Amino acid sequence: MLKENSETFFNCTCPYEKAKVVIFGAPYDGTMSFRPGARFAPKAMRADSYALETYSPYQDKDLIHFPVFDSGDVELPFGNPAAVLSIIARRTAAIIAENKLPLLIGGEHLVTLGALQAAYAHYPELCLVHIDAHADLRDSYLGEKLSHATVVRRAWDILGDGRIWQLGIRSGDREEFIWAMRHTNLQKFDFSGLDTVFRQLQGKPLYLTLDLDVLDPGYLPGTGTPEAGGVSFTDLLEVLIKIGALNIVACDIVELCPPCDMSGASTSLALKVLRELILAFAIK
Amino acid sequence: MLKENSETFFNCTCPYEKAKVVIFGAPYDGTMSFRPGARFAPKAMRADSYALETYSPYQDKDLIHFPVFDSGDVELPFGNPAAVLSIIARRTAAIIAENKLPLLIGGEHLVTLGALQAAYAHYPELCLVHIDAHADLRDSYLGEKLSHATVVRRAWDILGDGRIWQLGIRSGDREEFIWAMRHTNLQKFDFSGLDTVFRQLQGKPLYLTLDLDVLDPGYLPGTGTPEAGGVSFTDLLEVLIKIGALNIVACDIVELCPPCDMSGASTSLALKVLRELILAFAIK
Amino acid sequence: MLKENSETFFNCTCPYEKAKVVIFGAPYDGTMSFRPGARFAPKAMRADSYALETYSPYQDKDLIHFPVFDSGDVELPFGNPAAVLSIIARRTAAIIAENKLPLLIGGEHLVTLGALQAAYAHYPELCLVHIDAHADLRDSYLGEKLSHATVVRRAWDILGDGRIWQLGIRSGDREEFIWAMRHTNLQKFDFSGLDTVFRQLQGKPLYLTLDLDVLDPGYLPGTGTPEAGGVSFTDLLEVLIKIGALNIVACDIVELCPPCDMSGASTSLALKVLRELILAFAIK
Amino acid sequence: MLKENSETFFNCTCPYEKAKVVIFGAPYDGTMSFRPGARFAPKAMRADSYALETYSPYQDKDLIHFPVFDSGDVELPFGNPAAVLSIIARRTAAIIAENKLPLLIGGEHLVTLGALQAAYAHYPELCLVHIDAHADLRDSYLGEKLSHATVVRRAWDILGDGRIWQLGIRSGDREEFIWAMRHTNLQKFDFSGLDTVFRQLQGKPLYLTLDLDVLDPGYLPGTGTPEAGGVSFTDLLEVLIKIGALNIVACDIVELCPPCDMSGASTSLALKVLRELILAFAIK
Amino acid sequence: MLKENSETFFNCTCPYEKAKVVIFGAPYDGTMSFRPGARFAPKAMRADSYALETYSPYQDKDLIHFPVFDSGDVELPFGNPAAVLSIIARRTAAIIAENKLPLLIGGEHLVTLGALQAAYAHYPELCLVHIDAHADLRDSYLGEKLSHATVVRRAWDILGDGRIWQLGIRSGDREEFIWAMRHTNLQKFDFSGLDTVFRQLQGKPLYLTLDLDVLDPGYLPGTGTPEAGGVSFTDLLEVLIKIGALNIVACDIVELCPPCDMSGASTSLALKVLRELILAFAIK
Amino acid sequence: MLKENSETFFNCTCPYEKAKVVIFGAPYDGTMSFRPGARFAPKAMRADSYALETYSPYQDKDLIHFPVFDSGDVELPFGNPAAVLSIIARRTAAIIAENKLPLLIGGEHLVTLGALQAAYAHYPELCLVHIDAHADLRDSYLGEKLSHATVVRRAWDILGDGRIWQLGIRSGDREEFIWAMRHTNLQKFDFSGLDTVFRQLQGKPLYLTLDLDVLDPGYLPGTGTPEAGGVSFTDLLEVLIKIGALNIVACDIVELCPPCDMSGASTSLALKVLRELILAFAIK
């Protein structure tokens, strides 16, 4: 007697061997300074994904034609961010080693660092595309080096100058914006005039990290640090479809906080972003 | 001792005999596969309607000058969709028989079918204007012919090819979109370029069904199957005012799910849509 | 790469072949006349079960020593109660056929009927132990024979007089209480003086149906039709441990409505009831 | 075409002329210093009352046999407590004038004062039975004489010494408890040993005011000023049935705050209290 | 041992003597006819303000460079609007007397009147800039002169014709819109074409009152009377930065209702509005 | 201009020098494996404490007569439990050094360890009274030594055998209960028969840690790991008043999780516990 139901994203039934994209969840929000709850995102997204069509009228493609495997969540020790990151790195490395594309579902933004470390180990030319409301460029936060507020600075420790593109940023302290001028390519507020950016990214091995709070809280109230003044869903969709056509080698979607939006609309939106992102890869 | 308060939409006090529009509620959500709760919409809308002005600055008209009667809710047997539809059809037919315009408040989208049957019986030339996020064109859903996901397909069983206009559709499986190309007039995503459509609809007896989830969940999180990427309230308002000026013979507003939006903002929006729709009829 | 996490009750990893108890979920609430949401119970219980110890200090037993298999949820067509019941009956029959104990997680109370039919087919001497706030003895409800409010009456259609014990009942119309006097053994309000009952049940093949709303809403606000004046958790626990030691051949736990209790405390309580019930069987 | 549904408590259809009990709502919470929301109680109770049986297994009586009329809510000017009270007094007086029993549904506790004034005008021997967690004996609150926190003190201004019985009180400042020793009959914490009280109340014309927060918040979280340590529902039920058999000439149930308990369990409990109270009167 | 934490907006530590802007809260919502809860706005905003950056990338300025003092909340007697207004007026007058700019955080819109009276006493040429969804021009509401729905009419009693600019108005009864044509400068729906307005306001001593419900409920569901069809956050931001550069002598932000938006996104938005408004003043 | 309002528990205005009890908050929940949110407890309790009377009718004492200072919250680095504990230890040590009684408000249970370390440094004979639903005796949890699930085991590392009393425990794995038999004095389920315990504790310097989840979730749904089957509020109250009369040298109240109970009733209960505990100390 097999189980009739399965708790996987979009009921994916592709066997691991055939998968091109491997999803895994990192239910961690241990450094969140404001509202926790991002830990519940992978579970909430799996649970609600049966309610979303697998077909995208935007891209006229269907998830059922694209081999995706859901490898479940990693189990993470709350209270030990370094251990958390190394568990995430290990899972990511294993996926990359088999020539598959890891797609990490956070959790808070710090989880990105584990996956990025693993991706960088395999792709020394790796660049980072960072879509977010927050610059996340602090060197430390409340004395800690590992924090959701320092994650892109830690990424820079690995990648160095000129390898990070930051899009949609509308929050940070003054020092972060000044620091970014010398070390990253930072686009404030929205996605206007990204053509040059897309040309620059062409051909490079890219890690894409999408902090969903780049969206206006009107579209996504379900996030731990909502920032008024964000982009619309359709703006994000357009950018994701373009970026997805580039050479993405690893990626993540982070900072959905389901308990902050009991309506379920935020979780539903995150799932649509996930669907469209996978389908954007699908032309490769 | 008369009751000072009355639970009617906008405190309507028009006697039934003089009414041109007759509202009734169909508190049914028995085939919803995801989040139920649309059954509470008629009650929630009545309860909150006293907080909305009867005057519209958009159309410079006032509900108090237009004869509307609220005939309450029909009592519906959960678990028997066929019986539900025939009860709705009976109420609709009674209203049409007295030359009044029935305005049904759902409930889930399946309730439309009952009212449409009754309207078609009286208006054999009936056409359907379907504003929605979802195509609702499946032939069956989980083996059932009567479902919120099949309602427009069932409408087509009645009306046939070329009699259905679908506006704002952004969700469905691939087959539904392909099927629509041959059998309905389907406009994807938004309301751009509807001038031709309005010309086509001119003079025809129209059933208007408005599934509120055509709105972006940013505007209306209170719905059972939220779909990111929808239209704005002002876009919808503009279209409704235009359509309201056509030959509407019956109509409904469905899929408000009050428990999905505890803020009450979704219910309030639905009431404003209701007010503006009635006022749009009022020029006749 | 195996999945590290698994969505099963209490992380049960017992293979089906070795299992003595087989759990399955019936996410259906299609005839609920008041607050729906019981459909979410199986998912919510699975998701939260990792937070509960497998060890019971009450019975000094541990779930990890008892072979339980979680066979997932059946997929049910909302809008067709008869089809729903036959799907549930089929799953139940399959489990009984392999000499295992089916443990159904609702959903609303109507789901009991499907499992009871299957159990009766195998155990013609079957008796029903019905723990509930509501008598559920109406012959029809809003004209329908199949309803959460008629389920025990339908069970009587199958089992006949003197085969049904009803415990904790504190709600119903007058006719139901009068009818019960002639046809069932009904204990009002609480569990006082059940010793005779336990003696009567000794040795008989029993179907146990537990409607969680027998608990006072102070303990379990997360149910669709809360009835003030119920029993306490410890009272229920004591009775369940005694009943579990009898000859239970099939059972269910129904009417948890997770969206009615956002604190998660009701889901957590339901899980503890489930744990203790399985452990009560474990002495056999 | 009559309305099939009607928004009245328990679907009461008794005509006003034949009614012995007349319910009305006073949706006012304008002096609440902590959590407002009691204004929504009458509407929420009406809306949910269809989900409660009219039959009481506790008293073996049925509401359908007892003539109750729901006269709706009075419209009250927020911001003007004196005007609020005089509107309530007028409605109460009209009901009493026709020899019917007014049953006021608050709203906050201040509303009691309006009804009490009207009852006192008709029954100069009036005594007050006050069931509550709070003493409500302050002479003024934040400088105001009219407040939910002063209402029983204002009642004393009318009735004088020895005419007020306070039951279940577990909150107040030290002065209130000292003052009560000289002016009222105050029973702390619970309902133990009330036999003497019941003897004292025999035959007197009684105004019964029930502040639902006398219940432990475990039973009734939906109230504006929850006070841990209250009585149980069954304790309250027993006392109400006894008091209901006395000579009640007017009464109220106040301080249900529906938005404080989204589960609806508190509203449901309040309705059961209302049902049992009316049925307790019914022996007369 | 000093307290390490302090409950002030944005952790402001400027001493009162050096402050140019003095914030205070007026936690009052006693005349709200629909959903109360604005009373909780000052506390909720203080509590959440630590999560917002003090630096604005929009204006490239930082709150830490601008002297702001948080003087806490005034204590207000619910149930007595006249007393409420005079307490607010007193606090406002004290701040103005020391040549500081009072910034009042409501509370419902009526609180504006107290601050406006004090400002007018000091600035007889005072003009009012009123940004709101509602006209608030009724002469009385449910018989009361002092109400959230009459506040701008009361302001006109003080200021007279031609001294009031109303922006973004999209709700009112017909009489209010007609009255406005003769007595105020009212711009309907949005902020298009305000250049003339800004020229008119140049140099005048201005009281700015911002009712946050001018925003679309998609951006701000957390308000007591949500009105679909409002402006976007970025539209409002642009206008506030322009108005802030004018001669504001007193101002307020009202009608945030935190319990209406449990996600916290509305409170967060209100804080960003507050930050940007203060920074807009900072050029002076 | 002084601030009229102050965010302290119960508006305490006692200067630090005169205080006997010093409260501080530790808003940390970084190792919670299930529902986070205990971080919000100190703020929520302060914010709501104005709604509670300072007078206790249970003990006939008043907080205003007892010198309590609220020293605010410590700022804690999420993601580094060791640093968190040392900050808490430092604050506790400073309070003890001045001969005052530290009263720590969590946060999750791990915070106890910091305060206990500081108390033990000053009182080498220190014993621990641990009131909780959970044994918290694991040696490590998910590989971590510092966790809410290991805190009493860590306390034992410091105090050793026979110095720990555990009351009300009803959850743990089998090993914890076995381990407790040899190393601690563990009372299961409730507080029956504690007289011997009170005699044993007489005269010893005691650290009292109260995990509020010892209460049944019916009384306190607002906690991160609710466990059905707990004690009642009045049972707890009785025990606290007895223990408070012993030689308490430091204490804490932990695991209130305000976002898990939006009604505010749990926060209100926690405040009453805090009030009664302080007043129980007051006889010394």
Short mmCIF file of N, CA, C and O in Angstrom, two decimals, chain D residues 129-193:
data_model
loop_
_atom_site.label_atom_id
_atom_site.label_comp_id
_atom_site.label_asym_id
_atom_site.label_seq_id
_atom_site.Cartn_x
_atom_site.Cartn_y
_atom_site.Cartn_z
N VAL D 129 -28.35 41.93 41.34
CA VAL D 129 -27.44 40.80 41.44
C VAL D 129 -26.35 40.99 40.39
O VAL D 129 -26.66 41.06 39.20
N HIS D 130 -25.13 41.08 40.84
CA HIS D 130 -24.01 41.48 39.99
C HIS D 130 -22.98 40.34 39.97
O HIS D 130 -22.27 40.12 40.95
N ILE D 131 -22.90 39.65 38.84
CA ILE D 131 -21.95 38.54 38.69
C ILE D 131 -20.82 39.02 37.79
O ILE D 131 -21.07 39.43 36.65
N ASP D 132 -19.59 38.96 38.29
CA ASP D 132 -18.51 39.67 37.60
C ASP D 132 -17.16 39.25 38.19
O ASP D 132 -17.09 38.76 39.32
N ALA D 133 -16.10 39.45 37.42
CA ALA D 133 -14.75 39.33 37.98
C ALA D 133 -14.34 40.62 38.70
O ALA D 133 -13.51 40.59 39.60
N HIS D 134 -14.89 41.74 38.27
CA HIS D 134 -14.46 43.04 38.75
C HIS D 134 -15.52 43.66 39.66
O HIS D 134 -16.70 43.58 39.38
N ALA D 135 -15.05 44.36 40.69
CA ALA D 135 -15.97 44.99 41.63
C ALA D 135 -16.73 46.17 41.00
O ALA D 135 -17.87 46.44 41.36
N ASP D 136 -16.08 46.88 40.08
CA ASP D 136 -16.71 48.02 39.38
C ASP D 136 -17.28 49.04 40.36
O ASP D 136 -18.33 49.65 40.10
N LEU D 137 -16.57 49.26 41.44
CA LEU D 137 -17.07 50.14 42.51
C LEU D 137 -16.31 51.46 42.62
O LEU D 137 -16.52 52.21 43.57
N ARG D 138 -15.40 51.72 41.66
CA ARG D 138 -14.70 53.01 41.73
C ARG D 138 -15.72 54.15 41.64
O ARG D 138 -16.74 54.05 40.96
N ASP D 139 -15.40 55.25 42.30
CA ASP D 139 -16.32 56.39 42.22
C ASP D 139 -16.12 57.15 40.91
O ASP D 139 -17.05 57.72 40.35
N SER D 140 -14.87 57.18 40.44
CA SER D 140 -14.62 57.73 39.10
C SER D 140 -13.40 57.02 38.53
O SER D 140 -12.63 56.41 39.27
N TYR D 141 -13.27 57.11 37.21
CA TYR D 141 -12.16 56.42 36.55
C TYR D 141 -11.59 57.37 35.52
O TYR D 141 -12.30 57.84 34.64
N LEU D 142 -10.31 57.71 35.69
CA LEU D 142 -9.67 58.73 34.85
C LEU D 142 -10.52 60.00 34.86
O LEU D 142 -10.64 60.69 33.85
N GLY D 143 -11.11 60.30 36.01
CA GLY D 143 -11.87 61.53 36.15
C GLY D 143 -13.32 61.46 35.72
O GLY D 143 -14.08 62.41 35.90
N GLU D 144 -13.72 60.32 35.17
CA GLU D 144 -15.08 60.21 34.65
C GLU D 144 -15.97 59.43 35.62
O GLU D 144 -15.57 58.40 36.16
N LYS D 145 -17.18 59.90 35.77
CA LYS D 145 -18.15 59.21 36.62
C LYS D 145 -18.80 58.04 35.90
O LYS D 145 -19.19 57.06 36.53
N LEU D 146 -18.95 58.17 34.59
CA LEU D 146 -19.60 57.12 33.81
C LEU D 146 -18.55 56.27 33.12
O LEU D 146 -17.92 56.71 32.16
N SER D 147 -18.37 55.06 33.60
CA SER D 147 -17.32 54.20 33.05
C SER D 147 -17.66 52.76 33.36
O SER D 147 -18.39 52.46 34.31
N HIS D 148 -17.11 51.87 32.55
CA HIS D 148 -17.28 50.44 32.83
C HIS D 148 -16.74 50.10 34.22
O HIS D 148 -17.15 49.10 34.80
N ALA D 149 -15.84 50.91 34.76
CA ALA D 149 -15.21 50.60 36.04
C ALA D 149 -15.96 51.20 37.23
O ALA D 149 -15.59 50.99 38.37
N THR D 150 -17.00 51.97 36.95
CA THR D 150 -17.74 52.64 38.02
C THR D 150 -19.21 52.23 38.05
O THR D 150 -19.99 52.74 38.86
N VAL D 151 -19.59 51.31 37.20
CA VAL D 151 -21.01 51.12 36.94
C VAL D 151 -21.78 50.63 38.18
O VAL D 151 -22.93 51.06 38.42
N VAL D 152 -21.16 49.80 38.99
CA VAL D 152 -21.90 49.31 40.16
C VAL D 152 -21.95 50.40 41.24
O VAL D 152 -22.92 50.51 41.99
N ARG D 153 -20.93 51.24 41.26
CA ARG D 153 -20.98 52.39 42.17
C ARG D 153 -22.13 53.32 41.79
O ARG D 153 -22.87 53.81 42.65
N ARG D 154 -22.30 53.53 40.51
CA ARG D 154 -23.43 54.34 40.03
C ARG D 154 -24.76 53.65 40.33
O ARG D 154 -25.75 54.33 40.65
N ALA D 155 -24.77 52.33 40.24
CA ALA D 155 -25.99 51.59 40.59
C ALA D 155 -26.31 51.82 42.07
O ALA D 155 -27.47 51.99 42.45
N TRP D 156 -25.27 51.86 42.88
CA TRP D 156 -25.47 52.10 44.32
C TRP D 156 -26.01 53.51 44.57
O TRP D 156 -26.82 53.73 45.48
N ASP D 157 -25.56 54.47 43.77
CA ASP D 157 -26.13 55.82 43.88
C ASP D 157 -27.65 55.76 43.79
O ASP D 157 -28.36 56.54 44.44
N ILE D 158 -28.15 54.86 42.97
CA ILE D 158 -29.58 54.72 42.78
C ILE D 158 -30.23 53.85 43.87
O ILE D 158 -31.23 54.23 44.47
N LEU D 159 -29.61 52.69 44.12
CA LEU D 159 -30.26 51.70 44.97
C LEU D 159 -29.94 51.86 46.45
O LEU D 159 -30.74 51.53 47.32
N GLY D 160 -28.74 52.31 46.74
CA GLY D 160 -28.35 52.50 48.14
C GLY D 160 -27.84 51.22 48.78
O GLY D 160 -27.73 50.17 48.15
N ASP D 161 -27.53 51.31 50.08
CA ASP D 161 -26.91 50.20 50.83
C ASP D 161 -27.81 48.96 50.88
O ASP D 161 -29.04 49.07 50.95
N GLY D 162 -27.13 47.81 50.84
CA GLY D 162 -27.81 46.55 51.13
C GLY D 162 -28.69 46.05 50.02
O GLY D 162 -29.42 45.07 50.18
N ARG D 163 -28.65 46.68 48.90
CA ARG D 163 -29.52 46.26 47.79
C ARG D 163 -28.72 45.63 46.65
O ARG D 163 -29.27 45.31 45.60
N ILE D 164 -27.43 45.48 46.87
CA ILE D 164 -26.57 44.96 45.80
C ILE D 164 -25.86 43.70 46.28
O ILE D 164 -25.23 43.72 47.35
N TRP D 165 -25.96 42.61 45.50
CA TRP D 165 -25.21 41.37 45.75
C TRP D 165 -24.17 41.21 44.64
O TRP D 165 -24.51 41.24 43.47
N GLN D 166 -22.91 41.05 45.04
CA GLN D 166 -21.83 40.91 44.06
C GLN D 166 -21.22 39.52 44.21
O GLN D 166 -20.74 39.16 45.29
N LEU D 167 -21.18 38.77 43.11
CA LEU D 167 -20.74 37.38 43.17
C LEU D 167 -19.55 37.13 42.24
O LEU D 167 -19.56 37.60 41.09
N GLY D 168 -18.57 36.41 42.77
CA GLY D 168 -17.46 35.98 41.93
C GLY D 168 -16.33 36.99 41.78
O GLY D 168 -15.39 36.75 41.02
N ILE D 169 -16.40 38.08 42.51
CA ILE D 169 -15.47 39.21 42.33
C ILE D 169 -14.03 38.79 42.68
O ILE D 169 -13.77 38.27 43.75
N ARG D 170 -13.09 39.05 41.78
CA ARG D 170 -11.69 38.74 42.06
C ARG D 170 -10.72 39.82 41.62
O ARG D 170 -9.51 39.57 41.53
N SER D 171 -11.24 41.01 41.33
CA SER D 171 -10.35 42.09 40.91
C SER D 171 -10.94 43.43 41.31
O SER D 171 -12.15 43.65 41.18
N GLY D 172 -10.04 44.32 41.73
CA GLY D 172 -10.45 45.65 42.15
C GLY D 172 -9.30 46.27 42.92
O GLY D 172 -8.31 45.58 43.22
N ASP D 173 -9.37 47.53 43.23
CA ASP D 173 -8.32 48.06 44.10
C ASP D 173 -8.76 47.86 45.55
O ASP D 173 -9.89 47.46 45.84
N ARG D 174 -7.84 48.09 46.48
CA ARG D 174 -8.14 47.77 47.87
C ARG D 174 -9.36 48.56 48.37
O ARG D 174 -10.21 48.03 49.10
N GLU D 175 -9.47 49.79 47.92
CA GLU D 175 -10.56 50.65 48.38
C GLU D 175 -11.92 50.08 48.00
O GLU D 175 -12.89 50.17 48.75
N GLU D 176 -11.99 49.51 46.80
CA GLU D 176 -13.28 48.95 46.38
C GLU D 176 -13.71 47.82 47.30
O GLU D 176 -14.88 47.74 47.69
N PHE D 177 -12.77 46.96 47.67
CA PHE D 177 -13.14 45.84 48.55
C PHE D 177 -13.55 46.33 49.93
O PHE D 177 -14.48 45.81 50.55
N ILE D 178 -12.86 47.36 50.40
CA ILE D 178 -13.20 47.92 51.72
C ILE D 178 -14.58 48.59 51.67
O ILE D 178 -15.43 48.39 52.54
N TRP D 179 -14.79 49.36 50.61
CA TRP D 179 -16.07 50.05 50.44
C TRP D 179 -17.22 49.04 50.39
O TRP D 179 -18.29 49.25 50.97
N ALA D 180 -16.96 47.94 49.66
CA ALA D 180 -18.01 46.91 49.51
C ALA D 180 -18.44 46.35 50.86
O ALA D 180 -19.61 46.02 51.07
N MET D 181 -17.49 46.24 51.77
CA MET D 181 -17.84 45.66 53.08
C MET D 181 -18.96 46.43 53.75
O MET D 181 -19.78 45.85 54.44
N ARG D 182 -19.00 47.72 53.53
CA ARG D 182 -20.01 48.54 54.20
C ARG D 182 -21.29 48.70 53.37
O ARG D 182 -22.35 48.98 53.92
N HIS D 183 -21.19 48.57 52.08
CA HIS D 183 -22.32 48.97 51.23
C HIS D 183 -22.97 47.88 50.40
O HIS D 183 -24.12 48.01 49.99
N THR D 184 -22.24 46.84 50.09
CA THR D 184 -22.83 45.77 49.27
C THR D 184 -22.57 44.41 49.92
O THR D 184 -21.84 44.33 50.91
N ASN D 185 -23.19 43.38 49.37
CA ASN D 185 -22.90 42.02 49.80
C ASN D 185 -21.98 41.40 48.77
O ASN D 185 -22.42 41.01 47.68
N LEU D 186 -20.68 41.34 49.06
CA LEU D 186 -19.70 40.90 48.06
C LEU D 186 -19.13 39.55 48.42
O LEU D 186 -18.60 39.35 49.51
N GLN D 187 -19.26 38.61 47.46
CA GLN D 187 -18.70 37.26 47.60
C GLN D 187 -17.47 37.18 46.70
O GLN D 187 -17.57 37.36 45.48
N LYS D 188 -16.31 36.88 47.29
CA LYS D 188 -15.08 36.85 46.51
C LYS D 188 -14.89 35.52 45.79
O LYS D 188 -15.25 34.47 46.30
N PHE D 189 -14.29 35.59 44.60
CA PHE D 189 -13.68 34.48 43.87
C PHE D 189 -14.65 33.48 43.20
O PHE D 189 -14.51 33.18 42.04
N ASP D 190 -15.63 32.97 43.96
CA ASP D 190 -16.42 31.89 43.36
C ASP D 190 -17.85 31.91 43.88
O ASP D 190 -18.30 32.89 44.44
N PHE D 191 -18.56 30.83 43.66
CA PHE D 191 -19.98 30.77 44.02
C PHE D 191 -20.21 29.83 45.21
O PHE D 191 -21.35 29.35 45.40
N SER D 192 -19.20 29.53 45.98
CA SER D 192 -19.39 28.58 47.08
C SER D 192 -20.29 29.20 48.15
O SER D 192 -20.20 30.39 48.45
N GLY D 193 -21.15 28.39 48.70
CA GLY D 193 -21.97 28.83 49.82
C GLY D 193 -22.96 29.92 49.52
O GLY D 193 -23.11 30.87 50.29
#
